[in-house]
C-alpha cells in the first residue's frame, strides 16, 4: 500500500481528535475533488514499517479517539486497508475506525473484495463527491449524495 500522509490530531475527518491515514490511489476521479494529488496509485510513499510504527504511536495516545482512512480512496487498496483496520481493532479496541470512500455501501456489501472492511469499520462515509450537490453545511461530507453510515459488528445501524 502507498500513502500520501499521516495527519495527527485531525478534527476534520470524523468525530473527536483523530489520526488520518491518506491512502494513495483513487479510480473515481470526482470532479472538484479536494485531494486530486492522491489519485495516483504510485504517488506518495510506501506504507513501510516506519510509517506503521509512527501510525500506531500516534493512535496509542489516550486523547486520540480513532483513525480515519481517507485518500485517494482507501477501498482501492481493500486488502491492505482491511488488514490494517483489523490490526488496529484487535490491538486498540477502544479506538473507532472511519473510512471515506467513493464506493456506496451497497457496492461494498456486494463486492467480496470490498466487504471485509465492514467487519472493522465503525463509520463509512460513502459515495463519490458530486460537485453539483456540494453542501458546506453537511458534517463530515462534501456533497448531499454522500452518507455517514454507522456500523456495529458489520451491520448498518444508522444512515445519516
PDB file of C-alpha atoms in Angstrom:
ATOM      1  CA  UNK A   1       0.000   0.000   0.000  1.00  0.00           C
ATOM      2  CA  UNK A   2       1.114   3.543  -0.699  1.00  0.00           C
ATOM      3  CA  UNK A   3       0.185   6.584   1.368  1.00  0.00           C
ATOM      4  CA  UNK A   4       0.415  10.329   0.979  1.00  0.00           C
ATOM      5  CA  UNK A   5       0.463  11.333   4.611  1.00  0.00           C
ATOM      6  CA  UNK A   6      -0.433  10.599   8.192  1.00  0.00           C
ATOM      7  CA  UNK A   7      -2.161  13.521   9.913  1.00  0.00           C
ATOM      8  CA  UNK A   8      -2.074  13.554  13.704  1.00  0.00           C
ATOM      9  CA  UNK A   9      -4.658  15.397  15.785  1.00  0.00           C
ATOM     10  CA  UNK A  10      -7.142  15.795  12.906  1.00  0.00           C
ATOM     11  CA  UNK A  11     -10.566  17.216  13.788  1.00  0.00           C
ATOM     12  CA  UNK A  12     -11.983  17.474  10.249  1.00  0.00           C
ATOM     13  CA  UNK A  13     -12.357  13.850   9.171  1.00  0.00           C
ATOM     14  CA  UNK A  14     -14.515  12.241  11.815  1.00  0.00           C
ATOM     15  CA  UNK A  15     -15.654  12.726  15.374  1.00  0.00           C
ATOM     16  CA  UNK A  16     -13.157  13.614  18.061  1.00  0.00           C
ATOM     17  CA  UNK A  17      -9.415  14.002  17.767  1.00  0.00           C
ATOM     18  CA  UNK A  18      -8.174  11.523  15.176  1.00  0.00           C
ATOM     19  CA  UNK A  19      -5.268  10.242  13.155  1.00  0.00           C
ATOM     20  CA  UNK A  20      -5.952  10.284   9.406  1.00  0.00           C
ATOM     21  CA  UNK A  21      -4.148   7.956   7.018  1.00  0.00           C
ATOM     22  CA  UNK A  22      -4.207   9.347   3.465  1.00  0.00           C
ATOM     23  CA  UNK A  23      -4.062   6.323   1.158  1.00  0.00           C
ATOM     24  CA  UNK A  24      -2.688   6.783  -2.372  1.00  0.00           C
ATOM     25  CA  UNK A  25      -4.795   5.803  -5.352  1.00  0.00           C
ATOM     26  CA  UNK A  26      -8.310   6.527  -6.493  1.00  0.00           C
ATOM     27  CA  UNK A  27     -10.259   5.318  -9.513  1.00  0.00           C
ATOM     28  CA  UNK A  28     -13.240   7.664  -9.042  1.00  0.00           C
ATOM     29  CA  UNK A  29     -11.615  10.970 -10.115  1.00  0.00           C
ATOM     30  CA  UNK A  30     -14.527  13.062  -8.856  1.00  0.00           C
ATOM     31  CA  UNK A  31     -14.826  16.498 -10.444  1.00  0.00           C
ATOM     32  CA  UNK A  32     -13.948  19.083  -7.795  1.00  0.00           C
ATOM     33  CA  UNK A  33     -12.171  16.564  -5.546  1.00  0.00           C
ATOM     34  CA  UNK A  34     -10.298  18.284  -2.713  1.00  0.00           C
ATOM     35  CA  UNK A  35      -7.384  15.813  -2.975  1.00  0.00           C
ATOM     36  CA  UNK A  36      -6.656  15.079  -6.659  1.00  0.00           C
ATOM     37  CA  UNK A  37      -2.962  14.717  -5.810  1.00  0.00           C
ATOM     38  CA  UNK A  38      -3.876  11.452  -4.061  1.00  0.00           C
ATOM     39  CA  UNK A  39      -5.345   9.779  -7.170  1.00  0.00           C
ATOM     40  CA  UNK A  40      -2.027   8.351  -8.388  1.00  0.00           C
ATOM     41  CA  UNK A  41      -1.607   4.735  -7.257  1.00  0.00           C
ATOM     42  CA  UNK A  42       2.183   5.160  -7.487  1.00  0.00           C
ATOM     43  CA  UNK A  43       2.199   8.528  -5.704  1.00  0.00           C
ATOM     44  CA  UNK A  44       3.240   9.244  -2.168  1.00  0.00           C
ATOM     45  CA  UNK A  45       5.385   6.708  -0.366  1.00  0.00           C
ATOM     46  CA  UNK A  46       5.237   3.076   0.643  1.00  0.00           C
ATOM     47  CA  UNK A  47       3.470   2.314   3.921  1.00  0.00           C
ATOM     48  CA  UNK A  48       6.579   0.759   5.429  1.00  0.00           C
ATOM     49  CA  UNK A  49       7.446  -0.339   8.961  1.00  0.00           C
ATOM     50  CA  UNK A  50       8.477   3.185   9.913  1.00  0.00           C
ATOM     51  CA  UNK A  51       5.100   4.596   8.809  1.00  0.00           C
ATOM     52  CA  UNK A  52       3.331   1.717  10.566  1.00  0.00           C
ATOM     53  CA  UNK A  53       5.193   2.376  13.813  1.00  0.00           C
ATOM     54  CA  UNK A  54       4.504   6.111  13.634  1.00  0.00           C
ATOM     55  CA  UNK A  55       0.797   5.499  12.962  1.00  0.00           C
ATOM     56  CA  UNK A  56       0.479   3.170  15.942  1.00  0.00           C
ATOM     57  CA  UNK A  57       2.454   5.530  18.174  1.00  0.00           C
ATOM     58  CA  UNK A  58       0.069   8.365  17.330  1.00  0.00           C
ATOM     59  CA  UNK A  59      -3.021   6.161  17.690  1.00  0.00           C
ATOM     60  CA  UNK A  60      -1.917   4.948  21.111  1.00  0.00           C
ATOM     61  CA  UNK A  61      -2.177   8.434  22.623  1.00  0.00           C
ATOM     62  CA  UNK A  62      -5.076   8.452  25.090  1.00  0.00           C
ATOM     63  CA  UNK A  63      -6.672  11.602  23.677  1.00  0.00           C
ATOM     64  CA  UNK A  64      -6.941  10.147  20.150  1.00  0.00           C
ATOM     65  CA  UNK A  65     -10.447   8.773  19.525  1.00  0.00           C
ATOM     66  CA  UNK A  66      -9.592   6.764  16.432  1.00  0.00           C
ATOM     67  CA  UNK A  67      -8.325   6.547  12.884  1.00  0.00           C
ATOM     68  CA  UNK A  68      -9.776   7.791   9.633  1.00  0.00           C
ATOM     69  CA  UNK A  69      -8.824   6.165   6.340  1.00  0.00           C
ATOM     70  CA  UNK A  70      -9.100   8.703   3.528  1.00  0.00           C
ATOM     71  CA  UNK A  71      -7.236   9.456   0.348  1.00  0.00           C
ATOM     72  CA  UNK A  72      -7.428   8.796  -2.565  1.00  0.00           C
ATOM     73  CA  UNK A  73      -9.873   6.030  -1.863  1.00  0.00           C
ATOM     74  CA  UNK A  74      -8.788   3.540   0.784  1.00  0.00           C
ATOM     75  CA  UNK A  75     -11.025   0.880  -0.736  1.00  0.00           C
ATOM     76  CA  UNK A  76      -8.976   0.999  -3.926  1.00  0.00           C
ATOM     77  CA  UNK A  77      -6.448  -0.879  -1.725  1.00  0.00           C
ATOM     78  CA  UNK A  78      -9.028  -3.071   0.010  1.00  0.00           C
ATOM     79  CA  UNK A  79      -6.831  -5.937   1.217  1.00  0.00           C
ATOM     80  CA  UNK A  80      -4.176  -3.719   2.791  1.00  0.00           C
ATOM     81  CA  UNK A  81      -6.691  -1.363   4.379  1.00  0.00           C
ATOM     82  CA  UNK A  82      -8.807  -4.203   5.801  1.00  0.00           C
ATOM     83  CA  UNK A  83      -5.695  -5.901   7.214  1.00  0.00           C
ATOM     84  CA  UNK A  84      -4.543  -2.673   8.862  1.00  0.00           C
ATOM     85  CA  UNK A  85      -8.042  -1.940  10.193  1.00  0.00           C
ATOM     86  CA  UNK A  86      -8.164  -5.461  11.651  1.00  0.00           C
ATOM     87  CA  UNK A  87      -4.784  -4.963  13.330  1.00  0.00           C
ATOM     88  CA  UNK A  88      -5.930  -1.650  14.820  1.00  0.00           C
ATOM     89  CA  UNK A  89      -9.259  -3.077  16.009  1.00  0.00           C
ATOM     90  CA  UNK A  90      -7.531  -6.052  17.649  1.00  0.00           C
ATOM     91  CA  UNK A  91      -4.695  -4.111  19.282  1.00  0.00           C
ATOM     92  CA  UNK A  92      -6.666  -0.970  20.214  1.00  0.00           C
ATOM     93  CA  UNK A  93     -10.316  -1.993  20.560  1.00  0.00           C
ATOM     94  CA  UNK A  94     -11.263   1.344  22.138  1.00  0.00           C
ATOM     95  CA  UNK A  95     -10.344   3.301  19.001  1.00  0.00           C
ATOM     96  CA  UNK A  96     -13.003   3.823  16.355  1.00  0.00           C
ATOM     97  CA  UNK A  97     -12.412   3.468  12.621  1.00  0.00           C
ATOM     98  CA  UNK A  98     -13.843   5.772   9.955  1.00  0.00           C
ATOM     99  CA  UNK A  99     -13.478   5.081   6.223  1.00  0.00           C
ATOM    100  CA  UNK A 100     -14.104   7.646   3.482  1.00  0.00           C
ATOM    101  CA  UNK A 101     -14.821   6.024   0.121  1.00  0.00           C
ATOM    102  CA  UNK A 102     -16.325   6.849  -3.247  1.00  0.00           C
ATOM    103  CA  UNK A 103     -17.982   3.440  -3.277  1.00  0.00           C
ATOM    104  CA  UNK A 104     -21.523   3.213  -1.905  1.00  0.00           C
ATOM    105  CA  UNK A 105     -22.375   0.908   0.966  1.00  0.00           C
ATOM    106  CA  UNK A 106     -24.401  -1.156  -1.500  1.00  0.00           C
ATOM    107  CA  UNK A 107     -21.327  -1.616  -3.717  1.00  0.00           C
ATOM    108  CA  UNK A 108     -19.206  -2.526  -0.692  1.00  0.00           C
ATOM    109  CA  UNK A 109     -21.721  -5.108   0.520  1.00  0.00           C
ATOM    110  CA  UNK A 110     -21.972  -6.659  -2.965  1.00  0.00           C
ATOM    111  CA  UNK A 111     -18.228  -6.896  -3.662  1.00  0.00           C
ATOM    112  CA  UNK A 112     -16.285  -9.718  -1.949  1.00  0.00           C
ATOM    113  CA  UNK A 113     -13.047  -7.678  -2.262  1.00  0.00           C
ATOM    114  CA  UNK A 114     -14.546  -4.620  -0.531  1.00  0.00           C
ATOM    115  CA  UNK A 115     -16.828  -6.311   2.006  1.00  0.00           C
ATOM    116  CA  UNK A 116     -14.158  -7.244   4.622  1.00  0.00           C
ATOM    117  CA  UNK A 117     -13.779  -3.608   5.742  1.00  0.00           C
ATOM    118  CA  UNK A 118     -17.319  -3.807   7.147  1.00  0.00           C
ATOM    119  CA  UNK A 119     -16.001  -6.147   9.859  1.00  0.00           C
ATOM    120  CA  UNK A 120     -13.740  -3.411  11.252  1.00  0.00           C
ATOM    121  CA  UNK A 121     -15.178   0.000  10.347  1.00  0.00           C
ATOM    122  CA  UNK A 122     -17.398   1.834  12.791  1.00  0.00           C
ATOM    123  CA  UNK A 123     -18.347   4.506  10.262  1.00  0.00           C
ATOM    124  CA  UNK A 124     -18.294   4.556   6.457  1.00  0.00           C
ATOM    125  CA  UNK A 125     -18.718   7.873   4.663  1.00  0.00           C
ATOM    126  CA  UNK A 126     -19.833   6.619   1.268  1.00  0.00           C
ATOM    127  CA  UNK A 127     -20.368   7.867  -2.250  1.00  0.00           C
ATOM    128  CA  UNK A 128     -18.466   9.855  -4.809  1.00  0.00           C
ATOM    129  CA  UNK A 129     -18.187  13.596  -4.324  1.00  0.00           C
ATOM    130  CA  UNK A 130     -20.663  15.264  -6.712  1.00  0.00           C
ATOM    131  CA  UNK A 131     -19.756  18.893  -7.290  1.00  0.00           C
ATOM    132  CA  UNK A 132     -23.331  19.834  -8.295  1.00  0.00           C
ATOM    133  CA  UNK A 133     -24.526  18.541  -4.894  1.00  0.00           C
ATOM    134  CA  UNK A 134     -21.852  20.345  -2.845  1.00  0.00           C
ATOM    135  CA  UNK A 135     -23.137  21.428   0.565  1.00  0.00           C
ATOM    136  CA  UNK A 136     -20.749  23.054   3.039  1.00  0.00           C
ATOM    137  CA  UNK A 137     -23.285  22.725   5.872  1.00  0.00           C
ATOM    138  CA  UNK A 138     -23.011  18.929   6.000  1.00  0.00           C
ATOM    139  CA  UNK A 139     -20.942  17.382   8.763  1.00  0.00           C
ATOM    140  CA  UNK A 140     -18.089  15.128   7.590  1.00  0.00           C
ATOM    141  CA  UNK A 141     -19.010  15.067   3.903  1.00  0.00           C
ATOM    142  CA  UNK A 142     -18.908  17.361   0.915  1.00  0.00           C
ATOM    143  CA  UNK A 143     -21.983  16.600  -1.200  1.00  0.00           C
ATOM    144  CA  UNK A 144     -25.603  15.705  -0.420  1.00  0.00           C
ATOM    145  CA  UNK A 145     -25.412  12.246  -2.008  1.00  0.00           C
ATOM    146  CA  UNK A 146     -22.760  11.118   0.479  1.00  0.00           C
ATOM    147  CA  UNK A 147     -23.886   9.353   3.644  1.00  0.00           C
ATOM    148  CA  UNK A 148     -22.425   8.836   7.101  1.00  0.00           C
ATOM    149  CA  UNK A 149     -23.176   5.177   7.831  1.00  0.00           C
ATOM    150  CA  UNK A 150     -22.681   3.820  11.329  1.00  0.00           C
ATOM    151  CA  UNK A 151     -21.900   0.133  11.698  1.00  0.00           C
ATOM    152  CA  UNK A 152     -21.832  -2.383  14.516  1.00  0.00           C
ATOM    153  CA  UNK A 153     -20.470  -5.874  14.007  1.00  0.00           C
ATOM    154  CA  UNK A 154     -20.509  -5.366  10.235  1.00  0.00           C
ATOM    155  CA  UNK A 155     -24.194  -4.377  10.147  1.00  0.00           C
ATOM    156  CA  UNK A 156     -25.674  -0.965   9.365  1.00  0.00           C
ATOM    157  CA  UNK A 157     -27.216   0.598  12.451  1.00  0.00           C
ATOM    158  CA  UNK A 158     -27.777   4.141  11.149  1.00  0.00           C
ATOM    159  CA  UNK A 159     -27.566   6.093   7.878  1.00  0.00           C
ATOM    160  CA  UNK A 160     -27.312   9.881   8.038  1.00  0.00           C
TER     161      UNK A 160
END
